[in-house]
Coordinates of N, CA, C and O in Angstrom, one line a residue:
M22 N 0.7 -1.2 -0.1 CA -0.1 -0.1 -0.1 C 0.9 1.3 -0.2 O 0.8 2.3 -0.9
Y23 N 2.0 1.1 0.9 CA 2.7 2.1 0.9 C 3.5 2.7 -0.6 O 3.7 3.7 -0.9
I24 N 3.8 1.7 -0.8 CA 4.7 1.6 -2.3 C 3.8 2.2 -3.6 O 4.2 3.3 -4.1
K25 N 2.4 1.8 -3.4 CA 1.6 2.6 -4.5 C 1.1 3.9 -3.8 O 1.3 4.7 -5.0
L26 N 1.2 4.2 -3.0 CA 1.1 5.7 -2.6 C 2.5 6.4 -3.0 O 2.3 7.6 -3.9
V27 N 3.5 6.0 -2.7 CA 5.0 6.7 -3.5 C 5.0 6.8 -4.9 O 5.1 7.9 -5.3
K28 N 4.6 5.6 -5.4 CA 4.4 5.9 -6.9 C 3.3 6.7 -7.3 O 3.6 7.4 -8.4
R29 N 2.4 6.8 -6.8 CA 1.2 7.9 -7.4 C 1.9 9.2 -7.2 O 1.4 10.0 -7.8
L30 N 2.5 9.5 -6.0 CA 3.2 11.0 -5.8 C 4.5 11.2 -6.5 O 4.6 12.4 -6.9
F31 N 5.1 10.1 -6.5 CA 6.4 10.3 -7.4 C 6.3 10.4 -8.9 O 7.0 11.6 -9.3
I32 N 5.4 9.9 -9.5 CA 5.5 10.1 -10.8 C 5.0 11.4 -11.3 O 6.0 11.8 -11.9
P33 N 3.8 11.8 -10.8 CA 3.4 13.1 -11.0 C 4.5 14.3 -10.9 O 4.5 15.3 -11.5
T34 N 5.4 14.0 -9.5 CA 6.2 15.1 -9.1 C 7.3 15.3 -9.8 O 7.8 16.3 -10.5
I35 N 7.7 13.9 -10.8 CA 8.6 14.1 -11.7 C 8.2 14.8 -13.2 O 9.2 15.5 -13.7
F36 N 7.2 14.6 -13.1 CA 6.8 15.1 -14.6 C 6.5 16.6 -14.3 O 7.1 17.8 -15.3
V37 N 5.8 17.2 -13.1 CA 6.0 18.7 -12.8 C 7.4 19.2 -13.0 O 7.6 20.2 -13.5
L38 N 8.4 18.5 -12.3 CA 9.6 19.1 -12.1 C 10.3 19.2 -13.4 O 11.0 20.2 -13.8
A39 N 10.1 18.3 -14.1 CA 10.7 18.1 -15.6 C 10.2 19.3 -16.5 O 10.8 19.5 -17.5
S40 N 8.8 19.5 -16.5 CA 8.3 20.3 -17.3 C 8.6 22.0 -16.6 O 8.3 23.0 -17.5
M41 N 9.2 22.1 -15.8 CA 9.8 23.3 -15.2 C 10.6 23.8 -15.8 O 11.8 23.3 -16.3
P42 N 10.9 25.3 -16.4 CA 11.8 25.9 -16.9 C 13.4 25.6 -16.0 O 13.1 25.8 -14.7
S43 N 14.3 25.4 -16.7 CA 15.4 25.5 -15.9 C 16.0 26.8 -15.5 O 15.9 27.8 -16.2
F44 N 16.1 27.2 -14.0 CA 16.6 28.5 -13.8 C 17.8 28.7 -13.8 O 18.7 27.8 -13.6
G45 N 18.4 30.0 -14.2 CA 19.5 30.3 -14.4 C 20.0 31.1 -15.9 O 20.6 31.8 -16.0
Q46 N 18.9 30.3 -16.6 CA 19.0 31.0 -18.2 C 17.9 31.5 -18.4 O 16.5 30.4 -18.2
L47 N 17.2 32.5 -18.9 CA 16.2 32.8 -19.0 C 16.2 33.8 -20.4 O 16.7 34.6 -20.4
F48 N 15.5 33.1 -21.5 CA 15.8 33.5 -22.9 C 14.6 34.6 -23.3 O 13.5 34.1 -22.8
V49 N 14.7 35.6 -23.8 CA 14.1 36.3 -24.5 C 14.3 36.3 -26.0 O 15.4 36.9 -26.3
G50 N 13.5 35.8 -26.9 CA 14.2 35.6 -28.0 C 15.2 34.7 -28.2 O 15.1 33.4 -27.5
K51 N 16.4 35.1 -28.5 CA 17.5 34.3 -28.7 C 18.7 34.6 -27.6 O 19.7 34.1 -27.5
V52 N 18.2 35.9 -26.9 CA 19.1 36.2 -25.6 C 18.9 35.9 -24.2 O 17.7 35.6 -24.0
D53 N 19.9 35.2 -23.8 CA 19.8 35.0 -22.2 C 20.1 36.0 -21.4 O 21.2 36.5 -21.2
I54 N 18.7 36.6 -20.9 CA 18.9 37.9 -20.3 C 19.7 38.0 -18.8 O 20.2 38.6 -18.4
N55 N 19.5 36.6 -18.3 CA 20.2 36.2 -17.0 C 22.0 36.3 -17.1 O 22.7 36.8 -16.3
G56 N 22.2 35.7 -18.4 CA 23.5 35.5 -18.6 C 24.2 37.0 -19.2 O 25.6 36.8 -19.2
S57 N 23.5 37.7 -19.5 CA 24.4 39.0 -20.2 C 24.2 39.7 -19.3 O 23.6 40.4 -18.6
D58 N 25.5 40.6 -18.9 CA 26.1 41.4 -18.2 C 25.6 42.8 -18.3 O 25.5 43.6 -17.4
S59 N 25.4 43.1 -19.9 CA 25.2 44.3 -20.3 C 23.4 44.7 -19.7 O 23.2 45.7 -20.0
I60 N 22.8 43.4 -19.8 CA 21.2 43.6 -19.4 C 21.2 43.7 -17.8 O 21.1 42.6 -17.0
K61 N 21.0 45.2 -17.3 CA 20.4 45.3 -15.9 C 19.0 45.7 -15.6 O 18.7 45.2 -14.4
V62 N 18.2 45.9 -16.7 CA 17.0 46.3 -16.3 C 16.4 46.0 -17.6 O 16.4 46.0 -18.8
I63 N 14.7 45.5 -17.4 CA 13.8 44.9 -18.4 C 12.4 45.8 -18.0 O 12.1 45.9 -16.7
E64 N 11.8 45.7 -19.0 CA 10.3 46.5 -19.1 C 9.6 45.2 -19.5 O 9.7 44.4 -20.8
V65 N 8.3 44.7 -18.9 CA 7.6 43.6 -19.2 C 6.4 44.2 -19.2 O 5.6 44.8 -18.6
L66 N 5.8 43.9 -20.6 CA 4.2 44.3 -20.8 C 3.7 42.8 -20.7 O 4.0 42.3 -21.6
I67 N 2.5 43.1 -20.3 CA 1.7 41.8 -19.8 C 0.2 42.6 -20.4 O -0.4 43.6 -19.9
A68 N -0.2 42.0 -21.6 CA -1.5 42.2 -21.9 C -2.8 41.1 -21.6 O -2.5 40.2 -22.0
E69 N -3.7 41.5 -20.8 CA -4.8 40.8 -20.3 C -6.0 41.0 -21.3 O -6.4 42.0 -21.3
R70 N -6.4 40.1 -22.2 CA -7.9 40.3 -23.0 C -8.7 39.6 -22.1 O -8.5 38.0 -22.0
M71 N -9.8 40.0 -21.9 CA -10.9 39.3 -21.3 C -11.5 38.0 -22.3 O -12.2 37.1 -21.7
S72 N -11.1 38.2 -23.4 CA -11.7 36.7 -24.2 C -10.5 35.9 -24.1 O -10.9 34.6 -24.9
N73 N -9.2 36.1 -23.8 CA -8.3 35.4 -24.0 C -8.0 34.1 -22.7 O -8.1 34.7 -21.6
K74 N -7.8 33.1 -22.8 CA -7.5 32.1 -21.4 C -5.9 32.4 -21.0 O -5.6 32.2 -19.9
Y75 N -5.1 32.9 -22.0 CA -3.6 33.1 -21.9 C -3.3 34.7 -21.9 O -4.1 35.3 -22.5
I76 N -2.3 35.0 -21.3 CA -1.7 36.4 -21.3 C -0.8 36.8 -22.5 O 0.0 35.7 -22.6
D77 N -0.6 37.8 -23.2 CA 0.5 38.3 -23.7 C 1.7 38.8 -22.8 O 1.2 39.5 -22.4
V78 N 2.8 38.2 -23.3 CA 3.9 38.8 -22.5 C 5.1 39.2 -23.6 O 5.4 38.5 -24.3
Y79 N 5.5 40.5 -23.3 CA 6.7 41.0 -24.2 C 7.6 41.4 -23.1 O 7.4 42.2 -22.4
V80 N 9.0 41.4 -23.5 CA 9.9 41.9 -22.9 C 10.8 42.8 -23.4 O 11.2 42.1 -24.4
D81 N 11.1 43.9 -22.9 CA 12.0 44.6 -23.8 C 13.1 45.0 -22.8 O 13.2 45.4 -21.6
F82 N 14.5 44.4 -23.2 CA 15.5 44.8 -22.5 C 16.6 45.7 -23.3 O 17.9 45.6 -22.8
G83 N 16.2 46.4 -24.3 CA 16.7 47.4 -24.8 C 16.7 46.9 -26.4 O 17.5 47.8 -27.1
Q84 N 16.3 46.0 -26.9 CA 16.4 45.4 -28.3 C 15.6 46.0 -29.3 O 15.6 45.9 -30.1
K85 N 14.5 46.6 -28.8 CA 13.5 47.1 -29.6 C 13.0 48.4 -29.0 O 13.1 49.2 -27.8
S86 N 12.4 49.4 -29.9 CA 12.0 50.8 -29.7 C 10.6 50.6 -29.4 O 10.0 51.8 -28.8
S87 N 9.7 49.6 -29.5 CA 8.4 49.6 -29.4 C 7.9 48.1 -29.1 O 8.3 47.4 -30.1
F88 N 6.8 48.0 -28.2 CA 6.0 46.7 -28.0 C 5.6 46.2 -29.1 O 5.4 45.2 -29.2
W89 N 5.2 47.2 -29.9 CA 4.2 46.6 -30.9 C 4.8 46.1 -32.2 O 5.5 46.8 -32.8
V90 N 4.4 45.1 -32.4 CA 5.0 44.1 -33.5 C 4.6 44.6 -35.0 O 5.4 44.7 -35.5
G91 N 3.5 45.6 -34.9 CA 3.4 46.2 -36.2 C 4.3 47.4 -36.2 O 4.7 47.9 -37.5
S92 N 5.1 47.6 -35.6 CA 6.3 48.7 -35.7 C 7.4 48.2 -36.5 O 7.5 47.0 -36.8
I93 N 8.1 49.0 -37.3 CA 9.0 48.7 -38.3 C 10.3 47.8 -37.6 O 10.8 48.3 -36.7
G94 N 10.6 46.8 -38.1 CA 11.8 45.8 -37.3 C 11.2 45.2 -36.3 O 12.0 44.5 -35.7
N95 N 10.1 45.1 -35.8 CA 9.7 44.4 -34.7 C 9.3 43.0 -35.1 O 8.5 42.8 -36.1
D96 N 9.5 41.9 -34.2 CA 9.1 40.5 -34.3 C 8.7 40.1 -33.0 O 9.7 40.3 -31.9
S97 N 7.7 39.7 -32.8 CA 6.9 39.5 -31.5 C 8.3 38.2 -30.7 O 7.8 38.0 -29.7
G98 N 8.6 37.6 -31.6 CA 9.4 36.3 -31.3 C 10.6 36.9 -30.6 O 11.4 36.2 -29.5
D99 N 11.2 37.8 -30.9 CA 12.5 38.7 -30.1 C 12.0 39.7 -28.8 O 13.0 39.4 -28.2
Q100 N 10.7 39.2 -28.6 CA 10.3 39.9 -27.3 C 9.6 39.0 -26.3 O 9.4 39.4 -25.2
R101 N 9.4 37.8 -26.4 CA 8.9 36.6 -25.8 C 9.9 35.9 -25.2 O 11.2 35.4 -25.5
I102 N 9.3 35.1 -24.1 CA 10.0 34.6 -23.2 C 10.1 33.1 -24.1 O 8.9 32.6 -23.9
I103 N 10.9 32.5 -23.9 CA 11.4 31.3 -24.6 C 11.5 29.8 -23.6 O 12.4 30.3 -22.9
D104 N 11.0 29.1 -23.9 CA 11.0 27.6 -23.3 C 12.5 27.1 -23.5 O 12.7 26.8 -24.5
N105 N 13.4 26.9 -22.4 CA 14.8 26.4 -22.9 C 14.6 24.9 -23.6 O 15.6 24.9 -24.4
T106 N 13.6 24.0 -23.3 CA 13.5 22.8 -23.7 C 13.1 22.9 -25.4 O 13.6 22.1 -26.1
S107 N 12.0 23.3 -25.3 CA 11.0 23.1 -26.6 C 11.6 24.4 -27.8 O 11.3 24.2 -29.0
G108 N 12.1 25.6 -27.0 CA 12.3 26.4 -28.0 C 11.4 27.4 -28.5 O 11.4 28.3 -29.3
K109 N 10.0 27.1 -27.8 CA 8.8 27.8 -28.2 C 8.4 28.9 -26.9 O 8.8 28.9 -26.0
P110 N 7.8 29.9 -27.6 CA 7.2 31.1 -26.6 C 6.5 30.4 -25.6 O 5.9 29.7 -25.4
V111 N 6.8 30.8 -24.1 CA 6.0 30.4 -23.0 C 4.6 30.8 -22.9 O 4.6 32.0 -23.0
R112 N 3.8 30.0 -22.5 CA 2.2 30.6 -22.7 C 1.9 30.7 -20.9 O 2.1 29.6 -20.4
F113 N 1.5 31.6 -20.7 CA 1.2 32.0 -19.2 C -0.1 32.5 -19.1 O -0.7 32.8 -20.0
K114 N -1.1 31.7 -17.9 CA -2.3 31.8 -17.6 C -2.4 32.9 -16.8 O -3.5 33.4 -16.9
S115 N -1.3 33.8 -16.4 CA -1.7 34.9 -15.3 C -0.6 35.7 -15.1 O 0.4 35.0 -15.5
T116 N -0.6 36.8 -14.5 CA 0.3 37.6 -14.4 C 1.3 37.5 -13.7 O 2.2 37.4 -13.3
S117 N 0.5 36.4 -12.5 CA 1.2 36.0 -11.4 C 2.4 35.1 -11.9 O 3.5 35.1 -11.3
A118 N 2.1 34.3 -12.6 CA 3.0 33.3 -13.1 C 4.2 34.1 -13.6 O 5.4 33.5 -13.5
V119 N 4.0 34.9 -14.4 CA 5.2 36.0 -15.1 C 6.1 36.4 -13.8 O 7.3 36.3 -14.1
L120 N 5.4 36.8 -13.0 CA 6.0 37.7 -12.0 C 6.8 36.6 -11.0 O 8.0 36.9 -10.8
N121 N 6.3 35.3 -11.0 CA 7.1 34.6 -10.2 C 8.3 33.9 -10.8 O 9.4 33.7 -10.1
L122 N 8.1 33.9 -12.2 CA 9.1 33.4 -12.8 C 10.2 34.4 -12.9 O 11.5 33.8 -12.8
L123 N 10.1 35.5 -13.3 CA 11.2 36.4 -12.8 C 11.7 36.7 -11.7 O 12.7 36.7 -11.4
E124 N 11.1 36.5 -10.5 CA 11.6 36.6 -9.1 C 12.3 35.3 -9.0 O 13.5 35.7 -8.5
A125 N 12.1 34.2 -9.4 CA 12.8 33.1 -9.1 C 14.0 33.2 -10.1 O 15.0 32.5 -9.9
N126 N 14.2 33.8 -11.0 CA 15.4 34.2 -11.6 C 16.2 35.1 -11.4 O 16.8 36.0 -12.1
N127 N 15.9 35.9 -10.1 CA 16.5 36.7 -9.6 C 16.4 38.3 -10.4 O 17.3 39.0 -10.4
W128 N 15.3 38.6 -10.6 CA 14.5 39.5 -11.2 C 13.9 40.2 -10.2 O 13.0 39.8 -9.6
D129 N 14.2 41.8 -9.7 CA 13.5 42.7 -8.4 C 12.6 43.6 -9.3 O 13.3 44.5 -9.9
H130 N 11.2 43.4 -8.8 CA 10.2 44.3 -9.4 C 10.5 45.6 -8.5 O 10.7 45.6 -7.6
Y131 N 10.4 46.8 -9.2 CA 10.7 48.0 -8.8 C 9.7 48.9 -9.0 O 9.7 50.1 -8.4
N132 N 9.0 48.7 -10.3 CA 8.0 49.8 -10.4 C 6.7 49.1 -11.5 O 7.2 48.0 -12.0
S133 N 5.5 49.9 -11.5 CA 4.4 49.2 -12.2 C 3.9 50.2 -13.1 O 3.4 51.4 -12.2
V134 N 3.1 50.2 -14.1 CA 2.1 51.2 -14.2 C 1.1 50.2 -14.9 O 1.1 49.5 -15.6
I135 N -0.3 50.4 -14.9 CA -1.6 49.9 -15.5 C -2.3 50.8 -16.1 O -2.6 51.8 -15.7
I136 N -2.8 50.1 -17.4 CA -3.7 50.8 -18.2 C -4.8 50.1 -18.7 O -4.6 48.9 -19.2
A137 N -6.1 50.6 -18.5 CA -7.1 50.0 -18.9 C -7.6 50.6 -19.8 O -8.0 51.7 -19.7
D138 N -8.1 49.8 -21.2 CA -8.9 50.3 -22.5 C -9.4 49.4 -23.2 O -9.0 48.2 -23.4
R139 N -10.9 49.5 -23.0 CA -11.8 48.7 -24.0 C -11.9 47.2 -23.7 O -10.9 46.5 -24.9
G140 N -11.7 46.5 -22.7 CA -11.5 45.1 -22.5 C -10.3 44.9 -22.4 O -10.0 43.4 -22.7
E141 N -9.3 45.8 -22.6 CA -8.0 45.1 -22.3 C -7.1 46.0 -21.2 O -7.6 47.0 -20.8
R142 N -6.4 44.9 -20.7 CA -5.5 45.7 -19.4 C -3.9 45.5 -19.9 O -4.0 44.5 -20.1
L143 N -3.5 46.8 -19.7 CA -1.9 46.5 -20.0 C -1.2 46.6 -19.0 O -1.8 48.1 -18.0
F144 N 0.0 46.2 -18.6 CA 0.6 45.9 -17.0 C 1.9 46.0 -17.7 O 2.4 45.4 -18.2
Y145 N 2.6 47.5 -17.0 CA 3.9 47.3 -17.5 C 4.7 47.4 -16.3 O 4.7 48.1 -15.3
Y146 N 5.8 46.1 -16.1 CA 6.4 46.2 -14.9 C 7.9 46.3 -15.5 O 8.5 46.0 -16.3
Y147 N 8.4 47.0 -14.5 CA 10.1 47.1 -14.5 C 10.5 46.3 -13.4 O 10.3 46.3 -12.3
F148 N 11.7 45.6 -13.7 CA 12.4 44.8 -13.0 C 14.0 45.1 -13.1 O 14.7 45.6 -14.4
R149 N 14.6 45.0 -12.1 CA 16.2 45.3 -12.2 C 17.0 43.6 -11.6 O 16.4 43.1 -10.9
K150 N 18.1 43.6 -12.1 CA 18.9 42.1 -11.6 C 18.8 42.5 -10.2 O 19.5 43.5 -10.0
K151 N 18.8 41.3 -9.5 CA 19.4 41.2 -8.2 C 20.7 41.2 -8.0 O 21.3 40.8 -8.7

């Protein structure tokens, strides 16, 4: 009985741990923002739309002049947090998930701006490396 209980808890725990991103490297596009000594401050735009179950997250560490993909030279993939294992953008279900990821990767939140407009809320979060 005890062995069955351990198996029931052990296997899901392994899957959860394996699916978590590895901390130490945090990629935005193709750039490891944790490993770059020149990146000290980042601006994170989180767009919550009432109709989506996921939020849109864009990170600016100085690589772009505008968050808006329609701007000349912008590619949204260059501003997305990328999963280390799959190479695909990470999909976040909540703002807290983004904030927890950044805090766990030694980024310290120091300021915020919130803008609400027509069923969409935009959150600008500012972080410094710890």
